[in-house]
Tab-separated table of N, CA and C in Angstrom:
chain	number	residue	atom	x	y	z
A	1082	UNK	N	-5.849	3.983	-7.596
A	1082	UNK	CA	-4.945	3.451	-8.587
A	1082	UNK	C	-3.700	4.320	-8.650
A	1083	UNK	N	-2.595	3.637	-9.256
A	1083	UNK	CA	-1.528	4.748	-8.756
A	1083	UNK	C	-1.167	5.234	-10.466
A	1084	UNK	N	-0.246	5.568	-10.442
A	1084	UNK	CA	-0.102	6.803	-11.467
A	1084	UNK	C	0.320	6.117	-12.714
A	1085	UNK	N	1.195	5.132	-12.468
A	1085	UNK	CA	1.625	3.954	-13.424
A	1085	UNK	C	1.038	3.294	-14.137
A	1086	UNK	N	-0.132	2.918	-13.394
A	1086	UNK	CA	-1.320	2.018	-13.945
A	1086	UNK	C	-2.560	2.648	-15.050
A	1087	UNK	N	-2.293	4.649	-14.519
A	1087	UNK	CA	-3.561	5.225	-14.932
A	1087	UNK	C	-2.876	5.142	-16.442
A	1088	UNK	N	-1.295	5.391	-16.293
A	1088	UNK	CA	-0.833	5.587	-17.366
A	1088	UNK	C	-0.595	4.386	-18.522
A	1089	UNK	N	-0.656	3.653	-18.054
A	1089	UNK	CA	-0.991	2.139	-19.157
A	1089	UNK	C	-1.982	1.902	-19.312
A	1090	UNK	N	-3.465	2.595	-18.466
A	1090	UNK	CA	-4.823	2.710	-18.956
A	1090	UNK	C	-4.725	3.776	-20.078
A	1091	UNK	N	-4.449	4.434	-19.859
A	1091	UNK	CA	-4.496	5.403	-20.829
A	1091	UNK	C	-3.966	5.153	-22.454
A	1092	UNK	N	-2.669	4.604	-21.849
A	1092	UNK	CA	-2.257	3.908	-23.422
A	1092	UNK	C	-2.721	3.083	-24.036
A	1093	UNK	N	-3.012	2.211	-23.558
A	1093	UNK	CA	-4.454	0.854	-23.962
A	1093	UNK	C	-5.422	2.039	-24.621
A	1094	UNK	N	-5.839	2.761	-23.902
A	1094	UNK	CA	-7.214	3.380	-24.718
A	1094	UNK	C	-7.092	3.907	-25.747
A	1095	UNK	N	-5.512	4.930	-25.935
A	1095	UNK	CA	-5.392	5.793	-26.793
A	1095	UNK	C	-4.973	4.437	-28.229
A	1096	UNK	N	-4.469	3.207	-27.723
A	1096	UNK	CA	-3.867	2.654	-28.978
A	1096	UNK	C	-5.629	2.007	-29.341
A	1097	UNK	N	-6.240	1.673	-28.875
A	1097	UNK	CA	-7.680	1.477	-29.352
A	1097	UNK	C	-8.378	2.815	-29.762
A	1098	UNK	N	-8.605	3.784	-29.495
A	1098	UNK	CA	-8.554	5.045	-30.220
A	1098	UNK	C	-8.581	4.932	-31.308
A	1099	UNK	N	-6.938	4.685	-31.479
A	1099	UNK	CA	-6.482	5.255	-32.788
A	1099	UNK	C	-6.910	3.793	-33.726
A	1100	UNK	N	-6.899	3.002	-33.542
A	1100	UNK	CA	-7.277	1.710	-34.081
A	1100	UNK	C	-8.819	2.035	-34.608
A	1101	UNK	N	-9.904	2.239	-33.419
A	1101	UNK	CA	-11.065	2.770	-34.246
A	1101	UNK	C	-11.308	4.183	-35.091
A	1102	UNK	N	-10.291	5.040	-35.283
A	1102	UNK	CA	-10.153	5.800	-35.816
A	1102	UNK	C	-9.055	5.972	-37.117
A	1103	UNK	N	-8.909	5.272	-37.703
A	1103	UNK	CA	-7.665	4.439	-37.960
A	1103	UNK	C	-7.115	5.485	-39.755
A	1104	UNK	N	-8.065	5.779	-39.860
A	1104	UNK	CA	-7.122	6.484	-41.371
A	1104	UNK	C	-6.566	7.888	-40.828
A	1105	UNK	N	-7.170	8.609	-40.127
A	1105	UNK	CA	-7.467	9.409	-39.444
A	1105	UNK	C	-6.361	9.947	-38.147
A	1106	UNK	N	-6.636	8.612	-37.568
A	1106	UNK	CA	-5.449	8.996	-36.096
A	1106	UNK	C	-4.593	7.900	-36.112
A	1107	UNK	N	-3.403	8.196	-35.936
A	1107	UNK	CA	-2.117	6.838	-36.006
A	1107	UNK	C	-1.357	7.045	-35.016
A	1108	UNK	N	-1.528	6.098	-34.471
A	1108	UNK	CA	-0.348	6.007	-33.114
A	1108	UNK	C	0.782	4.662	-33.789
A	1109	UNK	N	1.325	4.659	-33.899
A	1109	UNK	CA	2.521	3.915	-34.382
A	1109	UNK	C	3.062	2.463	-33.259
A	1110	UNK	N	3.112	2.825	-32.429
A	1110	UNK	CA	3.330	1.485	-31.305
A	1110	UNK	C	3.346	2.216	-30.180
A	1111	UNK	N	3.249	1.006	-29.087
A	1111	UNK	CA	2.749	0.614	-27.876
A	1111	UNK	C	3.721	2.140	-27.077
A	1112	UNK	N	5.065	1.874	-27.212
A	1112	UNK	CA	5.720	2.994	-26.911
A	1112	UNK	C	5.498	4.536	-26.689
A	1113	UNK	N	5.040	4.557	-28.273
A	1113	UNK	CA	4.527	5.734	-28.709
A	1113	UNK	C	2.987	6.508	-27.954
A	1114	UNK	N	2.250	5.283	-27.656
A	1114	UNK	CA	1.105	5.660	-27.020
A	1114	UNK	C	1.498	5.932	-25.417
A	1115	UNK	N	2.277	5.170	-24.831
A	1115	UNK	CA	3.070	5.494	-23.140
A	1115	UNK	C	3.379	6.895	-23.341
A	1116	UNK	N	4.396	7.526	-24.161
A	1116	UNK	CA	4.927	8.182	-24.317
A	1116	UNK	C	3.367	9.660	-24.323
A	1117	UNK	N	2.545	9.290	-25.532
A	1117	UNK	CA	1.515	10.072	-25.715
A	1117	UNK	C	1.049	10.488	-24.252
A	1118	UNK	N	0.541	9.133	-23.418
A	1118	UNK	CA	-0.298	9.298	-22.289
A	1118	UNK	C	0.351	9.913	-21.444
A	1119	UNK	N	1.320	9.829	-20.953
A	1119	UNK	CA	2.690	10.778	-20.729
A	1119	UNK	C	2.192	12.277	-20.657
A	1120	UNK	N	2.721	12.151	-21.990
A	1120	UNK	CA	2.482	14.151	-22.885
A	1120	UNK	C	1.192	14.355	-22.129
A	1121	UNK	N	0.147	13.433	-22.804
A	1121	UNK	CA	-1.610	14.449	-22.093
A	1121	UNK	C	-1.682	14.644	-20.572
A	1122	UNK	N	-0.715	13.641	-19.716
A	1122	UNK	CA	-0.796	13.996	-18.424
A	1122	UNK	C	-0.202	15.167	-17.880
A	1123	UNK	N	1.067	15.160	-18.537
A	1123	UNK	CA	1.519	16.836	-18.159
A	1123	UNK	C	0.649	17.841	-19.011
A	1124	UNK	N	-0.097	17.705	-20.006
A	1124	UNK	CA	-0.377	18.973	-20.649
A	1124	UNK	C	-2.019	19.129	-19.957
A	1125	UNK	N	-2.587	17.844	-19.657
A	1125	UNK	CA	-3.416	18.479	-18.428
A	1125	UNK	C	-3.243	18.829	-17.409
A	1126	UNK	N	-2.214	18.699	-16.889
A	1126	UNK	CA	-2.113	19.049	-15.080
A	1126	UNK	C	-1.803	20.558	-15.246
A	1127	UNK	N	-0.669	20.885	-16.608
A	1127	UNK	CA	-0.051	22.306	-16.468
A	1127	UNK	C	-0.775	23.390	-17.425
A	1128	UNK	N	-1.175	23.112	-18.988
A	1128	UNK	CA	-1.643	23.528	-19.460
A	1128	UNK	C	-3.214	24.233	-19.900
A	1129	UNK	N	-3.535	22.543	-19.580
A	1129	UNK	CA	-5.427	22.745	-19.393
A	1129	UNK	C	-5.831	23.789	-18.347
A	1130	UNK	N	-5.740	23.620	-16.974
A	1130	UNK	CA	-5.946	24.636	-16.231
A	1130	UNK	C	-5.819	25.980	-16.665
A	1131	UNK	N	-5.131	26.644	-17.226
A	1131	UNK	CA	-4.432	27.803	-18.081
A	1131	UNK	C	-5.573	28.657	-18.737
A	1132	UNK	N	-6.052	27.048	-19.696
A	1132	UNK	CA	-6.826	27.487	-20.706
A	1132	UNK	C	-8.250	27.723	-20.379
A	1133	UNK	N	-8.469	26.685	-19.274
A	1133	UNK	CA	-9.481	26.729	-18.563
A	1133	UNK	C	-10.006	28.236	-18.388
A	1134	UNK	N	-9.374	29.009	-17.188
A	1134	UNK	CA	-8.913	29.926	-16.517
A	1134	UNK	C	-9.341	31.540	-17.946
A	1135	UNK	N	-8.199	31.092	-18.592
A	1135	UNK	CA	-8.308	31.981	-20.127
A	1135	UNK	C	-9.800	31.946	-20.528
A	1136	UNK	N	-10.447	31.203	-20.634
A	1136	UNK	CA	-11.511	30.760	-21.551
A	1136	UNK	C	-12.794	30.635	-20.377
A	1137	UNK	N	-12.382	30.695	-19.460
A	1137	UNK	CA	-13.806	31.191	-18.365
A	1137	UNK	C	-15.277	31.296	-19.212
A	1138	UNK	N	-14.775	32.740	-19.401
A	1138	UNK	CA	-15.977	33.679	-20.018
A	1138	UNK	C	-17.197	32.719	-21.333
A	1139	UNK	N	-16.293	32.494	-22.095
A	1139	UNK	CA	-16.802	31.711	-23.132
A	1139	UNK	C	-17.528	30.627	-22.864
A	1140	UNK	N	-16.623	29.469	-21.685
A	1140	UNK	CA	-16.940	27.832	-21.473
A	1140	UNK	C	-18.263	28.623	-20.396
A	1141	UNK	N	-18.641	29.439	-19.940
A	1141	UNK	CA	-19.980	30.283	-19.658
A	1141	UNK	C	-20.837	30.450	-20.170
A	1142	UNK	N	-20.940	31.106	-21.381
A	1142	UNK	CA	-21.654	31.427	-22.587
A	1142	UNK	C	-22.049	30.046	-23.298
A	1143	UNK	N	-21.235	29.546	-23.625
A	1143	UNK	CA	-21.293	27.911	-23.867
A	1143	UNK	C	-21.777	26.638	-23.269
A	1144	UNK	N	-22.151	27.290	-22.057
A	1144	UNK	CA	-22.988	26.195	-20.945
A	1144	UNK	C	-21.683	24.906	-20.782
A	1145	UNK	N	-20.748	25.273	-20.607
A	1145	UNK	CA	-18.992	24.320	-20.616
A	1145	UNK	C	-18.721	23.699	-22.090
A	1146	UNK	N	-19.658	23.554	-23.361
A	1146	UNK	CA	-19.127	23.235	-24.215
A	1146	UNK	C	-17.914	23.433	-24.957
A	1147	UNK	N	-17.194	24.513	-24.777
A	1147	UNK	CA	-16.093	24.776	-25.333
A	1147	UNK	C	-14.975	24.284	-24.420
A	1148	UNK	N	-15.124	23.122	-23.300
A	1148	UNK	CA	-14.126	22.590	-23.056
A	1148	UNK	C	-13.749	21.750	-23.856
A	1149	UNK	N	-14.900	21.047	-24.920
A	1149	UNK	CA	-14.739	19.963	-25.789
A	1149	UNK	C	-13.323	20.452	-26.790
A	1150	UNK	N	-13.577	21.658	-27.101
A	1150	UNK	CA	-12.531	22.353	-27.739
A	1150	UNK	C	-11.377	22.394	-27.564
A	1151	UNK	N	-11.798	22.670	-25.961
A	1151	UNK	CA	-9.717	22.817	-24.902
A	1151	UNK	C	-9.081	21.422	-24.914
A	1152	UNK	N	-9.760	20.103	-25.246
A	1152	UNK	CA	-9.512	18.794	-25.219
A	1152	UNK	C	-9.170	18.676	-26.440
A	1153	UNK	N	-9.402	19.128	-27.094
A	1153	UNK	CA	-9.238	18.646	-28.646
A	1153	UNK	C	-7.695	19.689	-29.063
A	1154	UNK	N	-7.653	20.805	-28.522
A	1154	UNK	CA	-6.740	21.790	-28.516
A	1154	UNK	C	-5.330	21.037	-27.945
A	1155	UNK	N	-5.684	20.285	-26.737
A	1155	UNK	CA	-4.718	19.320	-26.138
A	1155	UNK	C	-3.857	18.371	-27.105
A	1156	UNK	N	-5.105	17.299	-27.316
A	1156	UNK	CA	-4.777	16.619	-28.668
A	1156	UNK	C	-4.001	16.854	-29.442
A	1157	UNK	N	-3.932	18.083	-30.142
A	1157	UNK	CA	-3.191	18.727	-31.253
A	1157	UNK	C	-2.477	19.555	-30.797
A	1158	UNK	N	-2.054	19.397	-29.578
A	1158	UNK	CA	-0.595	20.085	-29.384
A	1158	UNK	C	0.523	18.853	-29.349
A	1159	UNK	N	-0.323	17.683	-28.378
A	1159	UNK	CA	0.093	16.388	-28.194
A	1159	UNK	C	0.503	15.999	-29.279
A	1160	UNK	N	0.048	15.824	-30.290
A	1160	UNK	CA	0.264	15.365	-31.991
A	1160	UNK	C	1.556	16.140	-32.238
A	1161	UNK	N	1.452	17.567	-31.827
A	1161	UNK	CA	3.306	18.067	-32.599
A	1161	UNK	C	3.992	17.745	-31.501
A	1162	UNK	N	3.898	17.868	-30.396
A	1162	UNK	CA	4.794	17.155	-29.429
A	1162	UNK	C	5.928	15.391	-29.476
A	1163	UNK	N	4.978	14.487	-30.149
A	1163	UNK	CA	4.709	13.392	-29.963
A	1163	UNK	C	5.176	12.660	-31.667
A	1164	UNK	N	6.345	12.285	-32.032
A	1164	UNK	CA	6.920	12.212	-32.796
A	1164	UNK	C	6.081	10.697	-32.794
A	1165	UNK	N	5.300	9.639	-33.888
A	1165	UNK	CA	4.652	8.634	-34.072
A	1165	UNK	C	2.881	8.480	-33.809
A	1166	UNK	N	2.393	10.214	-33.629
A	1166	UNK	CA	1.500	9.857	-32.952
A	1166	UNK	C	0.904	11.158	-34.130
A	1167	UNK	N	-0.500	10.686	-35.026
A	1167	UNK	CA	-0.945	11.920	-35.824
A	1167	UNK	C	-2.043	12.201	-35.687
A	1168	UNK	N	-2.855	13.452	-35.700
A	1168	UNK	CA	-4.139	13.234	-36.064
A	1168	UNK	C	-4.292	14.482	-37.077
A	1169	UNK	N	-5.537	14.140	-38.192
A	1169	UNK	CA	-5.516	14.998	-39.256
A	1169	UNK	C	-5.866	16.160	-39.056
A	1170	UNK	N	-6.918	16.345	-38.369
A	1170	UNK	CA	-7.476	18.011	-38.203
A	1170	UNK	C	-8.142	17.916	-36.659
A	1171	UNK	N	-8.918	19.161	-36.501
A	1171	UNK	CA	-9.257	19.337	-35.127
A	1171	UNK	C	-10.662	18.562	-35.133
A	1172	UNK	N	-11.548	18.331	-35.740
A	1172	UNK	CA	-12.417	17.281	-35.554
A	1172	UNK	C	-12.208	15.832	-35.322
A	1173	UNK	N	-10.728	15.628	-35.617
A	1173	UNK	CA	-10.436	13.942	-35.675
A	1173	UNK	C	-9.916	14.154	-33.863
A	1174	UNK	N	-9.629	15.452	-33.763
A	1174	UNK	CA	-8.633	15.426	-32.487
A	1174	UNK	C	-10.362	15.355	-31.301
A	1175	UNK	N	-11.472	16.281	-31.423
A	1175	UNK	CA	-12.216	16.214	-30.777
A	1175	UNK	C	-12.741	14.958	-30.638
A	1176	UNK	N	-12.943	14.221	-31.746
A	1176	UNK	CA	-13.586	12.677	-31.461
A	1176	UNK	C	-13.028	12.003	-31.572
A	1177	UNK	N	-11.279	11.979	-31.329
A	1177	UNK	CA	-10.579	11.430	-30.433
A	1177	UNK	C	-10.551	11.394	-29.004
A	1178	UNK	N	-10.534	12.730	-28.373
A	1178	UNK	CA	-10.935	13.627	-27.382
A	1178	UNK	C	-12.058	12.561	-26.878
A	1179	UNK	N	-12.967	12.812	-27.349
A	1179	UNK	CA	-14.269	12.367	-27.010
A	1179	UNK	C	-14.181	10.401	-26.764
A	1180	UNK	N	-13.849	9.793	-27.446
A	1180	UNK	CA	-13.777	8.457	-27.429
A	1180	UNK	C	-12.981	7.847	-26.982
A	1181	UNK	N	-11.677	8.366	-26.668
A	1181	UNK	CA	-10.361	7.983	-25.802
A	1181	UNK	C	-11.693	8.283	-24.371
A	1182	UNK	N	-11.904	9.459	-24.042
A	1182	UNK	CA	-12.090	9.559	-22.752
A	1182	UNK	C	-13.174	8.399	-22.432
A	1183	UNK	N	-14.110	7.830	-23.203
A	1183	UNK	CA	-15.075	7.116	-22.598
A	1183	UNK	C	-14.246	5.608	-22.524
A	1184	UNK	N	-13.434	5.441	-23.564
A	1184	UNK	CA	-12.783	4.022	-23.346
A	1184	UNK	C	-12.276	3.871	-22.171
A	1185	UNK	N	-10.712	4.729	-21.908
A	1185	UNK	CA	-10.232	5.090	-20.615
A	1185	UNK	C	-11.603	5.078	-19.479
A	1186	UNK	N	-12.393	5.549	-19.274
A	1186	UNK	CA	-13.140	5.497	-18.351
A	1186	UNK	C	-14.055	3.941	-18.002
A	1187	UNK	N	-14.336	3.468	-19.090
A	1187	UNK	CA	-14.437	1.733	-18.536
A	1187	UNK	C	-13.797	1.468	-18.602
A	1188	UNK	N	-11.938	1.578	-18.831
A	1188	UNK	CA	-11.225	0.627	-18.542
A	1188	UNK	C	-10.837	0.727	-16.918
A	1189	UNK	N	-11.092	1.609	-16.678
A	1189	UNK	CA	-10.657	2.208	-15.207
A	1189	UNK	C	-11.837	1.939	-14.233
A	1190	UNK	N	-12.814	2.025	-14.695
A	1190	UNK	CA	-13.705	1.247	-13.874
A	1190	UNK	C	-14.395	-0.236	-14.127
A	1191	UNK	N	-13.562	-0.858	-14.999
A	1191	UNK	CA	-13.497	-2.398	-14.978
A	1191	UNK	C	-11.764	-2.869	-13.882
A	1192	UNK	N	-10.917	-1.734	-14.041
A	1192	UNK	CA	-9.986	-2.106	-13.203
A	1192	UNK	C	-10.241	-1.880	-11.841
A	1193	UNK	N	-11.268	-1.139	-12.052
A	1193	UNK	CA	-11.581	-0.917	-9.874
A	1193	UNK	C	-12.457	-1.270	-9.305
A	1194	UNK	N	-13.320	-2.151	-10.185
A	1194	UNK	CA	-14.782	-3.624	-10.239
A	1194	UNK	C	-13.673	-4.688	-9.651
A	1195	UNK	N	-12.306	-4.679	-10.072
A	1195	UNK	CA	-11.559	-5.761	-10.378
A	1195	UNK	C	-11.210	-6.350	-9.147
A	1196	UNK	N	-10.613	-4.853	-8.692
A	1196	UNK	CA	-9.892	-4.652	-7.143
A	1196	UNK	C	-10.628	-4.709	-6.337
A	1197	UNK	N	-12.011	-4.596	-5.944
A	1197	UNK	CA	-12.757	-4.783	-5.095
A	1197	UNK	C	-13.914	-6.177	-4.558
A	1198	UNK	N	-13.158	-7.221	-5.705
A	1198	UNK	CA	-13.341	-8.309	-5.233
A	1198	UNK	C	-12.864	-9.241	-4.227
């Protein structure tokens, strides 16, 4: 899939996200979520790794659970970044974290069920 497409998967998921999360997390419009999916793509390609890297020792000790953390850490940088896009605290950001990624992930593999017909 090319990069365009991951990125309008992504926005689809994040505006359903925030829809099932809805007092909680607000994405404001369609825009706003492009824009979001955007932000998390650069702040994973450049940032996550970083933290990754930083946080070795711990996501060790933790048997990788404290990546749930570095995702949610994402989230809420994304949120001050991202002028229309809120979430209240770091638990709304983790099970955001958490439920964006499983949506995004059947939508992406209902889009590549799709293509291989």
């Amino acid at each position: 899939m090319g990069f365009l497409i991951r990125i309008l998967v992504s926005a689809l998921a994040a505006m359903l996200t925030a829809y099932l999360l809805k007092p909680a997390v607000k994405v404001d419009t369609f825009v706003t979520a492009l824009i979001l999916a955007l932000v998390l793509a650069l702040l994973n390609a450049l940032v996550r790794p970083l933290l990754v890297i930083l946080t070795f020792p711990v996501t060790i000790v933790t048997l990788g659970l404290f990546l749930f953390v570095i995702n949610a850490l994402i989230i809420l940088l994304a949120a001050k970044l991202v002028p229309g896009f809120k979430v209240d605290g770091f638990w709304w950001a983790l099970l955001f974290s958490i439920i964006m990624t499983i949506i995004n992930s059947v939508m992406i593999n209902l889009a590549g069920n799709n293509n291989n017909d």
